[in-house]
Coordinates of C-alpha atoms and ligand atoms in Angstrom, one line a residue:
M23 CA 136.5 -90.1 -50.7
S24 CA 138.6 -88.5 -53.3
N25 CA 141.4 -88.9 -50.8
L26 CA 141.0 -92.6 -50.8
N27 CA 140.9 -92.8 -54.6
F28 CA 144.1 -90.8 -54.6
R29 CA 145.7 -93.1 -52.2
A30 CA 144.9 -96.2 -54.2
A31 CA 146.0 -94.5 -57.5
R32 CA 149.2 -93.3 -56.0
R33 CA 150.1 -96.8 -54.8
A34 CA 149.1 -98.6 -58.0
P35 CA 152.4 -98.1 -59.9
A36 CA 154.5 -99.4 -57.1
L37 CA 153.5 -103.0 -57.7
F38 CA 157.0 -104.4 -58.0
Y39 CA 158.8 -101.8 -56.0
C40 CA 157.9 -103.3 -52.7
L41 CA 159.8 -106.5 -53.4
F42 CA 162.9 -104.4 -52.8
V43 CA 161.7 -102.4 -49.8
A44 CA 163.1 -104.5 -47.1
C45 CA 166.7 -104.4 -48.5
V46 CA 166.5 -100.7 -49.3
V47 CA 165.5 -99.9 -45.8
H48 CA 168.2 -102.2 -44.5
A49 CA 171.0 -100.7 -46.6
R50 CA 170.0 -97.1 -45.8
A51 CA 169.8 -97.7 -42.1
Q52 CA 173.2 -99.3 -42.0
S53 CA 174.8 -96.5 -43.9
Q54 CA 173.2 -93.9 -41.5
S55 CA 174.5 -95.6 -38.4
M56 CA 178.0 -96.0 -40.0
N57 CA 178.2 -92.2 -39.9
V58 CA 177.6 -92.0 -36.2
P59 CA 180.7 -91.9 -33.9
A60 CA 180.8 -95.2 -32.0
E61 CA 180.4 -93.4 -28.6
W62 CA 177.2 -91.9 -29.8
M63 CA 175.5 -95.1 -31.1
T64 CA 172.2 -95.6 -29.2
P65 CA 172.0 -98.7 -27.1
A66 CA 169.8 -100.3 -29.8
E67 CA 172.3 -99.4 -32.6
K68 CA 175.2 -100.8 -30.5
S69 CA 173.4 -104.1 -30.2
N70 CA 172.7 -104.1 -33.9
Y71 CA 169.0 -103.7 -33.1
R72 CA 168.9 -106.9 -31.0
E73 CA 168.1 -105.0 -27.8
T74 CA 166.3 -102.1 -26.5
P75 CA 167.8 -100.3 -23.4
T76 CA 166.6 -100.7 -19.9
Y77 CA 164.9 -97.7 -18.2
E78 CA 168.2 -96.7 -16.6
E79 CA 170.2 -97.2 -19.9
A80 CA 167.7 -95.0 -21.8
L81 CA 167.9 -92.3 -19.2
A82 CA 171.7 -92.5 -19.1
Y83 CA 171.9 -92.0 -22.8
A84 CA 169.5 -89.0 -22.6
R85 CA 171.7 -87.5 -19.8
K86 CA 174.8 -88.0 -21.9
L87 CA 173.1 -86.1 -24.7
E88 CA 172.2 -83.3 -22.2
R89 CA 175.8 -83.0 -21.0
A90 CA 177.2 -82.8 -24.5
S91 CA 174.7 -80.4 -26.1
R92 CA 173.0 -77.1 -25.3
L93 CA 170.0 -78.3 -27.4
V94 CA 168.9 -81.1 -25.0
R95 CA 167.4 -81.0 -21.5
V96 CA 166.2 -84.0 -19.5
T97 CA 163.5 -83.5 -16.9
E98 CA 160.5 -85.4 -15.5
F99 CA 156.8 -84.6 -15.7
G100 CA 155.5 -86.7 -12.8
K101 CA 155.6 -90.0 -11.1
S102 CA 154.3 -93.4 -12.1
G103 CA 152.0 -95.4 -9.8
A104 CA 155.0 -97.2 -8.3
G105 CA 156.8 -93.8 -7.8
R106 CA 159.3 -93.9 -10.7
A107 CA 160.1 -90.6 -12.5
L108 CA 158.3 -90.1 -15.8
P109 CA 161.1 -88.8 -18.0
L110 CA 160.7 -86.0 -20.5
I111 CA 163.4 -84.9 -22.9
V112 CA 163.2 -81.4 -24.4
A113 CA 165.2 -80.5 -27.5
A114 CA 165.1 -76.8 -28.5
K115 CA 167.2 -74.1 -30.1
N116 CA 167.6 -70.6 -28.6
G117 CA 166.8 -71.8 -25.1
A118 CA 163.1 -72.4 -25.9
F119 CA 162.9 -75.1 -23.2
T120 CA 159.7 -73.9 -21.4
P121 CA 156.2 -73.3 -22.7
E122 CA 156.6 -69.6 -22.3
A123 CA 160.0 -69.5 -24.0
A124 CA 158.8 -71.6 -26.9
R125 CA 155.7 -69.4 -27.4
K126 CA 157.8 -66.2 -27.1
A127 CA 160.3 -67.5 -29.7
G128 CA 157.4 -68.4 -32.0
K129 CA 158.2 -72.1 -31.9
L130 CA 155.7 -74.8 -32.6
V131 CA 155.7 -77.6 -30.0
M132 CA 155.7 -81.2 -30.9
L133 CA 155.1 -84.0 -28.4
V134 CA 156.2 -87.5 -29.3
Q135 CA 155.7 -90.4 -26.8
A136 CA 157.0 -94.0 -26.8
N137 CA 156.3 -97.0 -24.7
I138 CA 152.7 -96.2 -23.6
H139 CA 152.6 -99.9 -24.3
A140 CA 155.9 -100.8 -22.9
G141 CA 156.4 -103.9 -25.0
E142 CA 156.1 -101.8 -28.2
T143 CA 159.5 -100.2 -27.8
D144 CA 160.3 -98.9 -31.3
G145 CA 159.5 -95.3 -30.6
G146 CA 161.9 -95.1 -27.7
D147 CA 164.9 -96.2 -29.8
A148 CA 163.8 -94.0 -32.8
G149 CA 163.5 -91.0 -30.5
L150 CA 166.9 -91.4 -28.9
A151 CA 168.5 -91.7 -32.4
L152 CA 166.6 -88.6 -33.6
L153 CA 167.7 -86.5 -30.6
R154 CA 171.3 -87.6 -31.2
D155 CA 171.0 -86.5 -34.8
M156 CA 169.7 -83.2 -33.7
A157 CA 172.2 -82.6 -31.0
I158 CA 175.4 -84.5 -31.9
T159 CA 175.7 -85.4 -35.5
H160 CA 173.6 -82.3 -36.4
T161 CA 172.1 -84.0 -39.4
C162 CA 168.6 -83.2 -38.0
E163 CA 169.4 -80.0 -36.1
R164 CA 167.5 -77.9 -38.6
L165 CA 164.3 -79.7 -37.5
L166 CA 164.5 -77.5 -34.4
D167 CA 164.5 -74.2 -36.3
H168 CA 160.7 -73.8 -35.8
V169 CA 159.9 -76.5 -33.4
T170 CA 160.5 -77.3 -29.7
F171 CA 160.6 -81.1 -29.6
L172 CA 159.2 -82.9 -26.5
F173 CA 160.0 -86.6 -26.2
I174 CA 158.7 -89.1 -23.6
P175 CA 161.0 -92.1 -24.2
V176 CA 159.2 -94.3 -21.7
Y177 CA 155.7 -93.3 -20.7
N178 CA 154.5 -96.5 -19.0
V179 CA 157.6 -96.7 -16.8
D180 CA 156.3 -99.4 -14.4
G181 CA 155.3 -101.6 -17.4
Y182 CA 158.7 -101.0 -19.0
V183 CA 160.7 -102.3 -16.0
R184 CA 158.6 -105.6 -16.1
R185 CA 161.0 -106.8 -18.7
S186 CA 160.9 -110.3 -20.3
P187 CA 161.4 -112.0 -23.6
Y188 CA 157.8 -113.3 -23.3
N189 CA 155.8 -110.0 -23.2
R190 CA 154.9 -109.8 -26.9
I191 CA 154.2 -113.2 -28.4
N192 CA 153.4 -111.7 -31.9
Q193 CA 156.4 -109.4 -32.1
N194 CA 159.8 -109.9 -33.8
G195 CA 162.2 -108.5 -31.3
P196 CA 163.9 -106.8 -29.4
A197 CA 165.2 -109.6 -27.2
E198 CA 163.4 -108.3 -24.1
M199 CA 160.7 -105.7 -23.7
G200 CA 158.3 -104.3 -21.1
W201 CA 154.6 -105.0 -20.3
R202 CA 151.5 -103.5 -21.8
G203 CA 149.8 -102.5 -18.5
T204 CA 150.9 -100.2 -15.6
A205 CA 151.8 -101.3 -12.1
T206 CA 148.1 -101.6 -11.5
N207 CA 147.6 -103.3 -14.9
L208 CA 145.8 -100.4 -16.5
N209 CA 146.2 -99.7 -20.2
L210 CA 147.2 -96.1 -20.4
N211 CA 145.9 -96.0 -23.9
R212 CA 142.3 -96.4 -22.7
D213 CA 142.7 -94.0 -19.8
Y214 CA 142.8 -90.6 -21.6
M215 CA 139.2 -89.6 -20.6
K216 CA 138.6 -91.3 -17.2
A217 CA 142.2 -90.4 -16.1
D218 CA 142.3 -93.1 -13.4
A219 CA 146.1 -93.6 -13.6
P220 CA 148.6 -91.2 -12.0
E221 CA 150.5 -91.4 -15.3
T222 CA 147.5 -90.0 -17.1
R223 CA 147.1 -87.2 -14.6
A224 CA 150.7 -86.3 -15.0
W225 CA 150.4 -86.5 -18.8
L226 CA 147.4 -84.1 -18.7
R227 CA 149.3 -81.6 -16.6
L228 CA 152.1 -81.8 -19.1
W229 CA 149.6 -81.2 -22.0
N230 CA 147.9 -78.3 -20.2
E231 CA 151.2 -76.7 -19.5
W232 CA 152.6 -77.0 -23.0
N233 CA 149.4 -77.2 -25.2
P234 CA 151.5 -78.9 -27.9
D235 CA 150.7 -78.2 -31.5
L236 CA 151.1 -81.8 -32.7
F237 CA 151.2 -85.2 -31.0
I238 CA 152.6 -88.6 -32.1
D239 CA 152.1 -91.9 -30.2
C240 CA 154.4 -94.8 -31.2
H241 CA 153.2 -98.4 -31.2
V242 CA 153.7 -101.8 -32.8
T243 CA 150.8 -103.7 -34.3
D244 CA 149.2 -107.0 -33.7
G245 CA 147.0 -108.5 -36.4
A246 CA 147.6 -109.7 -40.0
D247 CA 150.8 -110.2 -42.0
F248 CA 151.5 -107.8 -44.9
R249 CA 154.4 -105.9 -46.5
Y250 CA 153.9 -102.4 -44.9
N251 CA 156.6 -101.8 -42.3
V252 CA 154.7 -98.8 -40.9
T253 CA 150.9 -98.2 -40.6
Y254 CA 149.5 -94.9 -39.4
Q255 CA 146.3 -93.4 -38.3
Y256 CA 144.8 -90.0 -37.5
E257 CA 141.2 -89.4 -36.7
Q258 CA 139.5 -88.5 -40.0
H259 CA 135.8 -88.9 -39.6
Q260 CA 132.9 -86.5 -38.7
N261 CA 134.2 -86.1 -35.1
V262 CA 137.2 -83.9 -36.1
P263 CA 136.6 -80.1 -36.6
E264 CA 137.0 -79.1 -40.2
P265 CA 140.2 -76.9 -40.1
L266 CA 142.1 -79.5 -38.2
L267 CA 140.9 -82.3 -40.4
S268 CA 141.9 -80.5 -43.6
W269 CA 145.4 -79.8 -42.3
M270 CA 145.9 -83.4 -41.2
K271 CA 144.6 -84.8 -44.6
S272 CA 146.8 -82.5 -46.7
A273 CA 149.9 -82.7 -44.4
F274 CA 149.9 -86.4 -43.6
D275 CA 148.5 -88.0 -46.7
S276 CA 150.0 -85.6 -49.3
R277 CA 153.4 -84.8 -47.9
I278 CA 154.5 -86.6 -44.7
V279 CA 153.6 -90.2 -45.8
P280 CA 155.1 -89.8 -49.3
A281 CA 158.3 -88.3 -47.7
T282 CA 158.5 -91.2 -45.3
E283 CA 158.1 -93.7 -48.2
A284 CA 160.8 -91.9 -50.1
Q285 CA 163.2 -93.0 -47.3
G286 CA 162.5 -96.6 -48.3
N287 CA 159.5 -97.4 -46.1
L288 CA 156.2 -98.8 -47.2
L289 CA 153.2 -97.2 -45.4
A290 CA 149.5 -97.9 -45.2
P291 CA 146.7 -96.6 -43.1
Y292 CA 146.3 -98.5 -39.8
L293 CA 144.0 -101.4 -40.9
T294 CA 142.1 -104.4 -39.6
L295 CA 141.1 -107.4 -41.8
R296 CA 137.3 -107.8 -41.9
D297 CA 137.9 -111.5 -41.9
S298 CA 141.1 -112.5 -40.1
R299 CA 141.5 -115.6 -42.3
D300 CA 141.0 -113.9 -45.6
P301 CA 142.6 -110.5 -46.5
A302 CA 140.7 -110.5 -49.8
K303 CA 137.4 -109.9 -47.9
G304 CA 138.6 -106.4 -47.3
I305 CA 140.1 -104.1 -44.7
E306 CA 138.6 -101.6 -42.2
G307 CA 140.0 -98.3 -41.0
F308 CA 139.9 -97.3 -37.3
I309 CA 137.5 -95.1 -35.4
E310 CA 139.2 -93.9 -32.2
T311 CA 137.2 -92.8 -29.2
P312 CA 138.9 -90.3 -27.0
R313 CA 140.0 -93.0 -24.5
F314 CA 142.9 -93.4 -27.0
S315 CA 145.7 -90.8 -27.0
T316 CA 145.3 -90.0 -30.7
G317 CA 141.5 -89.9 -30.3
Y318 CA 141.9 -87.5 -27.4
T319 CA 144.2 -84.9 -28.9
P320 CA 141.6 -83.9 -31.6
L321 CA 139.3 -83.1 -28.6
R322 CA 142.0 -80.6 -27.6
N323 CA 142.0 -79.4 -31.2
R324 CA 145.4 -80.8 -32.0
P325 CA 146.6 -83.3 -34.6
G326 CA 147.3 -86.8 -33.2
L327 CA 149.3 -89.3 -35.3
L328 CA 149.3 -93.0 -34.3
I329 CA 152.3 -94.9 -35.6
E330 CA 151.9 -98.7 -35.7
T331 CA 154.9 -100.4 -37.0
H332 CA 154.4 -104.0 -38.2
M333 CA 155.2 -106.5 -35.5
L334 CA 156.7 -109.1 -37.9
K335 CA 159.3 -106.8 -39.5
D336 CA 162.8 -106.9 -38.0
Y337 CA 163.5 -104.4 -35.2
R338 CA 165.9 -102.2 -37.3
T339 CA 163.3 -101.8 -40.1
R340 CA 160.6 -100.9 -37.5
V341 CA 162.7 -98.4 -35.6
R342 CA 163.9 -96.7 -38.8
G343 CA 160.3 -96.5 -40.1
T344 CA 159.3 -94.7 -36.9
Y345 CA 162.3 -92.5 -37.1
D346 CA 161.6 -91.5 -40.7
L347 CA 157.9 -90.8 -40.0
V348 CA 158.6 -88.6 -37.0
A349 CA 161.4 -86.8 -38.9
A350 CA 159.1 -86.3 -41.9
T351 CA 156.5 -84.8 -39.6
L352 CA 159.0 -82.4 -38.1
E353 CA 160.2 -81.6 -41.6
E354 CA 156.6 -80.6 -42.6
M355 CA 156.2 -78.5 -39.4
N356 CA 159.4 -76.6 -40.3
R357 CA 158.5 -76.3 -43.9
D358 CA 155.3 -74.4 -43.3
P359 CA 154.8 -73.7 -39.6
E360 CA 152.2 -71.0 -40.4
S361 CA 149.7 -73.3 -42.0
L362 CA 149.6 -75.5 -39.0
R363 CA 149.3 -72.5 -36.7
R364 CA 146.5 -71.1 -38.7
A365 CA 144.6 -74.4 -38.7
L366 CA 144.9 -74.7 -34.9
R367 CA 143.8 -71.1 -34.4
E368 CA 140.8 -71.6 -36.6
T369 CA 140.0 -74.9 -34.8
D370 CA 140.2 -73.4 -31.3
A371 CA 138.0 -70.5 -32.4
S372 CA 135.4 -72.7 -34.1
V373 CA 135.1 -75.1 -31.2
A374 CA 134.9 -72.2 -28.7
D375 CA 132.1 -70.8 -30.9
E376 CA 130.1 -74.1 -30.6
G377 CA 129.7 -73.4 -26.9
G378 CA 129.3 -69.6 -27.3
S379 CA 125.7 -69.7 -28.5
Y380 CA 123.1 -72.4 -28.3
D381 CA 121.7 -73.8 -31.5
P382 CA 119.7 -77.0 -31.2
A383 CA 120.3 -77.8 -34.8
R384 CA 124.1 -77.6 -34.6
R385 CA 125.0 -81.1 -33.4
V386 CA 128.4 -82.5 -32.6
P387 CA 128.9 -86.2 -33.2
L388 CA 129.5 -88.3 -30.0
S389 CA 129.9 -91.8 -31.6
L390 CA 130.4 -93.3 -35.0
E391 CA 130.4 -96.6 -36.8
F392 CA 131.5 -97.8 -40.2
T393 CA 129.0 -98.0 -43.0
E394 CA 129.0 -100.8 -45.5
K395 CA 130.4 -98.5 -48.2
S396 CA 133.9 -99.2 -49.4
E397 CA 136.5 -97.9 -51.8
P398 CA 139.0 -100.1 -53.7
F399 CA 142.4 -100.3 -52.1
L400 CA 145.5 -101.9 -53.5
F401 CA 146.6 -104.0 -50.5
K402 CA 150.2 -105.1 -50.5
G403 CA 150.0 -108.4 -48.8
V404 CA 151.9 -111.7 -48.9
E405 CA 150.7 -115.0 -50.2
Y406 CA 148.5 -116.9 -47.9
R407 CA 146.3 -120.0 -47.8
V408 CA 143.7 -121.3 -45.5
E409 CA 144.1 -124.8 -44.0
H410 CA 142.3 -126.9 -41.6
S411 CA 143.9 -127.0 -38.2
D412 CA 144.2 -130.1 -36.1
V413 CA 145.0 -128.0 -33.1
S414 CA 142.1 -125.5 -33.1
G415 CA 139.8 -127.8 -35.0
G416 CA 138.9 -124.8 -37.2
D417 CA 140.5 -123.0 -40.1
M418 CA 143.9 -121.3 -39.9
V419 CA 145.6 -118.9 -42.2
V420 CA 149.1 -119.8 -43.3
Y421 CA 151.2 -116.8 -44.6
G422 CA 154.1 -117.3 -47.0
R423 CA 156.7 -114.8 -48.1
R424 CA 155.9 -114.1 -51.8
P425 CA 154.4 -110.6 -52.2
V426 CA 150.8 -110.5 -53.4
D427 CA 149.0 -107.3 -54.4
M428 CA 145.2 -107.5 -54.1
L429 CA 142.6 -104.9 -54.9
V430 CA 140.4 -105.2 -51.8
P431 CA 137.4 -103.2 -50.5
Y432 CA 138.5 -100.6 -47.9
F433 CA 135.8 -99.7 -45.4
N434 CA 136.5 -96.3 -43.9
E435 CA 133.3 -94.3 -44.2
A436 CA 131.6 -93.7 -40.9
R437 CA 128.1 -92.6 -40.0
V438 CA 127.1 -90.7 -36.8
T439 CA 125.2 -92.9 -34.3
A440 CA 124.8 -90.3 -31.5
S441 CA 125.2 -86.5 -31.5
V442 CA 124.2 -83.6 -29.4
A443 CA 123.9 -79.8 -29.5
P444 CA 126.4 -78.3 -27.0
P445 CA 124.7 -76.3 -24.2
L446 CA 126.1 -73.0 -23.0
Y447 CA 127.0 -74.5 -19.6
Y448 CA 127.0 -77.8 -17.8
V449 CA 126.4 -77.6 -14.0
V450 CA 127.7 -80.4 -11.8
P451 CA 126.6 -80.6 -8.2
P452 CA 129.6 -80.3 -5.8
Q453 CA 129.2 -83.8 -4.2
W454 CA 130.4 -85.5 -7.4
S455 CA 134.0 -84.7 -6.5
D456 CA 135.6 -87.5 -8.6
V457 CA 133.9 -86.2 -11.7
I458 CA 134.9 -82.6 -10.9
S459 CA 138.5 -83.7 -10.3
V460 CA 138.7 -85.3 -13.7
L461 CA 137.2 -82.2 -15.4
A462 CA 139.8 -80.1 -13.7
A463 CA 142.6 -82.5 -14.7
H464 CA 141.7 -82.0 -18.3
G465 CA 142.5 -78.3 -17.9
L466 CA 138.9 -77.1 -18.5
Q467 CA 138.2 -73.6 -17.3
L468 CA 135.6 -74.1 -14.5
K469 CA 133.6 -71.8 -12.2
R470 CA 131.6 -72.5 -9.0
L471 CA 128.1 -71.2 -8.1
A472 CA 128.6 -68.5 -5.4
E473 CA 125.2 -69.3 -3.9
D474 CA 122.4 -71.8 -4.2
A475 CA 120.6 -71.4 -7.5
T476 CA 117.4 -72.8 -9.0
L477 CA 118.2 -73.2 -12.7
E478 CA 116.1 -74.3 -15.6
V479 CA 118.1 -77.2 -17.1
E480 CA 118.0 -79.9 -19.6
S481 CA 119.0 -83.3 -18.3
Y482 CA 118.3 -87.0 -18.7
R483 CA 116.4 -89.8 -17.1
F484 CA 117.9 -93.3 -17.7
S485 CA 116.2 -96.6 -18.3
D486 CA 117.4 -100.1 -19.4
V487 CA 120.6 -99.6 -17.4
K488 CA 123.0 -102.5 -18.0
W489 CA 126.4 -103.3 -16.7
A490 CA 129.0 -105.2 -18.8
P491 CA 129.5 -108.8 -17.7
S492 CA 133.2 -108.3 -16.9
S493 CA 135.6 -105.7 -15.8
F494 CA 137.3 -103.4 -18.3
E495 CA 140.2 -101.2 -17.3
G496 CA 139.3 -101.6 -13.7
R497 CA 135.8 -100.4 -14.3
V498 CA 132.5 -102.0 -15.3
L499 CA 131.0 -100.2 -18.3
V500 CA 127.4 -99.1 -18.2
T501 CA 125.0 -98.7 -21.1
Q502 CA 121.6 -97.1 -20.8
K503 CA 118.8 -95.4 -22.7
S504 CA 118.6 -91.6 -22.0
T505 CA 115.4 -89.6 -22.2
P506 CA 115.8 -85.9 -22.3
V507 CA 114.0 -83.9 -19.6
R508 CA 113.7 -80.1 -19.0
E509 CA 113.1 -79.0 -15.4
Q510 CA 113.8 -76.5 -12.6
R511 CA 116.5 -77.8 -10.3
L512 CA 118.2 -76.5 -7.2
F513 CA 122.0 -76.6 -7.5
P514 CA 123.8 -76.0 -4.2
R515 CA 126.4 -73.3 -3.7
G516 CA 129.8 -74.7 -4.9
S517 CA 128.3 -76.6 -7.9
V518 CA 130.8 -76.6 -10.7
V519 CA 129.9 -74.7 -13.9
V520 CA 131.6 -75.6 -17.1
P521 CA 131.3 -72.7 -19.6
M522 CA 131.3 -74.2 -23.0
R523 CA 132.9 -71.1 -24.7
Q524 CA 136.4 -72.5 -24.5
P525 CA 138.7 -74.4 -26.8
A526 CA 138.6 -77.6 -24.8
S527 CA 134.8 -77.7 -24.6
R528 CA 134.6 -80.9 -26.6
V529 CA 136.3 -82.7 -23.8
A530 CA 133.5 -81.6 -21.5
L531 CA 130.9 -82.6 -24.0
Y532 CA 132.4 -86.1 -24.4
L533 CA 132.7 -86.6 -20.6
L534 CA 129.3 -85.2 -19.6
E535 CA 127.0 -86.4 -22.4
P536 CA 125.9 -89.9 -21.3
E537 CA 125.6 -91.1 -24.9
S538 CA 129.3 -90.6 -25.5
P539 CA 131.2 -94.0 -25.2
D540 CA 133.7 -92.3 -22.9
S541 CA 131.3 -90.4 -20.7
F542 CA 131.4 -90.4 -16.9
V543 CA 128.1 -92.4 -17.0
A544 CA 129.6 -95.0 -19.4
W545 CA 132.7 -95.5 -17.2
G546 CA 130.6 -95.9 -14.1
F547 CA 131.3 -92.7 -12.3
F548 CA 127.6 -92.2 -11.7
N549 CA 126.7 -95.8 -10.7
P550 CA 125.1 -94.8 -7.3
I551 CA 122.3 -93.0 -9.1
F552 CA 121.0 -96.3 -10.4
E553 CA 120.6 -97.8 -7.0
Q554 CA 117.3 -98.0 -5.2
K555 CA 117.8 -97.2 -1.5
E556 CA 114.4 -97.7 0.1
Y557 CA 112.0 -100.6 -0.3
G558 CA 108.4 -101.2 0.8
E559 CA 107.6 -104.4 2.7
A560 CA 105.1 -106.5 0.7
Y561 CA 102.4 -106.4 3.4
V562 CA 102.7 -102.6 3.5
I563 CA 102.4 -102.1 -0.2
E564 CA 99.5 -104.6 -0.4
R565 CA 97.4 -102.3 1.7
M566 CA 98.6 -99.2 -0.2
A567 CA 97.9 -100.8 -3.6
R568 CA 94.3 -101.5 -2.6
E569 CA 93.8 -97.9 -1.4
M570 CA 95.4 -96.5 -4.6
M571 CA 93.1 -98.6 -6.8
A572 CA 90.0 -97.6 -4.8
K573 CA 90.9 -93.9 -5.3
D574 CA 92.0 -94.1 -8.9
E575 CA 89.9 -96.0 -11.5
N576 CA 92.4 -95.3 -14.3
L577 CA 95.3 -96.7 -12.3
K578 CA 93.3 -99.8 -11.5
R579 CA 92.5 -100.3 -15.3
E580 CA 96.2 -99.7 -16.2
F581 CA 97.3 -102.4 -13.7
E582 CA 94.7 -104.9 -14.9
R583 CA 95.7 -104.3 -18.5
K584 CA 99.3 -104.9 -17.7
V585 CA 98.5 -108.1 -15.8
A586 CA 96.4 -109.3 -18.8
T587 CA 98.9 -108.4 -21.5
D588 CA 102.4 -108.9 -19.9
P589 CA 102.9 -112.5 -18.7
Q590 CA 106.3 -111.7 -17.2
F591 CA 104.7 -109.0 -15.1
A592 CA 101.7 -111.1 -14.3
K593 CA 103.8 -113.8 -12.7
S594 CA 106.2 -111.6 -10.7
A595 CA 104.8 -110.6 -7.3
R596 CA 107.7 -108.2 -6.9
A597 CA 106.9 -106.4 -10.2
R598 CA 103.2 -106.2 -9.4
L599 CA 103.9 -104.6 -6.0
G600 CA 106.6 -102.4 -7.6
F601 CA 104.0 -101.0 -10.0
F602 CA 102.3 -99.3 -7.1
Y603 CA 105.4 -98.3 -5.2
D604 CA 106.8 -96.6 -8.3
R605 CA 103.5 -94.7 -8.7
S606 CA 103.3 -93.7 -5.0
P607 CA 104.8 -90.6 -3.3
Y608 CA 107.4 -92.9 -1.7
H609 CA 109.1 -93.5 -5.0
D610 CA 112.6 -91.9 -5.2
A611 CA 112.2 -89.2 -7.9
Q612 CA 116.0 -88.9 -8.2
L613 CA 116.5 -92.6 -9.0
N614 CA 118.0 -93.0 -12.6
T615 CA 118.1 -89.2 -12.9
Y616 CA 121.3 -87.6 -14.2
P617 CA 122.5 -85.1 -11.7
V618 CA 124.3 -82.9 -14.3
G619 CA 122.3 -80.1 -15.9
R620 CA 122.6 -78.5 -19.3
V621 CA 122.0 -74.8 -19.4
T622 CA 121.0 -73.4 -22.8
T623 CA 120.3 -69.8 -21.9
P624 CA 122.8 -67.2 -20.5
L625 CA 123.4 -67.9 -16.8
A626 CA 122.6 -65.0 -14.4
A627 CA 123.7 -66.8 -11.2
K628 CA 126.6 -65.4 -9.4
M629 CA 129.8 -67.4 -10.0
I630 CA 133.3 -67.5 -8.3
E631 CA 136.6 -68.9 -9.5
F632 CA 137.0 -72.7 -9.3
R633 CA 139.4 -73.9 -6.6
Ligands
LIG29 ZN1 150.1 -100.3 -28.7

């Protein structure tokens, strides 16, 4: 909270300053590009920020950098769904171009990606300019002293080649841009946990190989009009391990954001209006689940910074804002590489410890929601009024240009709505091969049972299972109520064991705990367990029901009470017969039972390496 007060206080004196922001940014950007030799202007600079390059033009510029400089290498990290190369540009000093070489040379590794939403092109043009200033003009070469810089200029390649002037209705340029979804119309920024897209699988391989120390994802907003040219977000609630959270708070809020503002930008936390027609009602922060890239990297114990430039600002101002924020982050990593290294070491160790011993009282949050508590925030908006609309028939907000500063409530305090104590191991039966393939894709260290084993496990039985009314990201989301159970279960040879004493254990926790919003259960990976496969014919159950009641007076009374007190039940022949089927030995004991086990005592079973 003190952090928020600090932020409001820090911004307060800048009341009139922002009037001049746009022109300051503009003048500085022009003077910077004037120092660049004409042949090294990026495609966006050459077009005076009217255009963003095509996939081929962006790659051609990267290759030109590679030919001219020993600091740049262009490679690829996989293929898109439609088979296009996913480009990766590596910038490094002293030949630290591989994960091994970077570690050996003591370099931090930073991964920046652009165009995960291929209509939001700002990061691509910012990154090419930054690489040029590292490798050609040398104004940013020092940013590679302690860092190997990995840059994905176009992540959603298939979306990027679906170019049109009409892909981003809210956005002020460039002239043409790519499309949000992949070739199969998946949003890669919802795919980080379920990993359905080949692009995500490739990204996870890249991540596992490099284990970057810091990650940035570049976007452009939708939403309200205001004066900030850049908004930013990092996960900052109870779901982030302490050493990581405290590094991000002090680095981003106290140094990186002010340094970016000193370059002539105006920054705010990524925000949503509580009431889209009235900014005065307050703004809300953002809670990212790990389906988002910058919600995912904290599960890998690494800082993730989301950059969202403001869609209505001109393209130059947005690209320069992205450039400045990425450069300021690099600046901070170079200034004090050891403090980041220490925070990551401590985070890795504390998360591995969570799974190294079982303590039912030590709970890790799985989902969060905002409370009604707020802090005052000085919001740098623009004038607006609400008018009646003949078109929509409702109210509409009309924004003007005059700057208006408003003290508004900022809702950014979260409370935990679901949490769990991590077990020592999860055990997944081998037939759930899609689940196992996703666990492996996330780089988790896995084992297999060498022989059949009967294990005492905790697990869940589900009730109130509901499917969403429409498809989301190619899947139909499932909600349910889980009731914990403890029982002996036979796990066949080959069952996959996830030991939780490992740095990435929170990924396993968020995938395998059904209450997590990005769990396998929630994304529908376990749908068949909710399906009843055998049914009794009515005339068969009729006979059985009479026999059961004759033998069991209590059962008879229970049935009669239910008929008397539950009118829905009383008028459904199917439910009344089902009452007896469910209580008979013919009932499927595995129905609605989670096949995954949680083991909370040391495992004696013989295990072999995962293959
Ligand atoms: Zn986006």
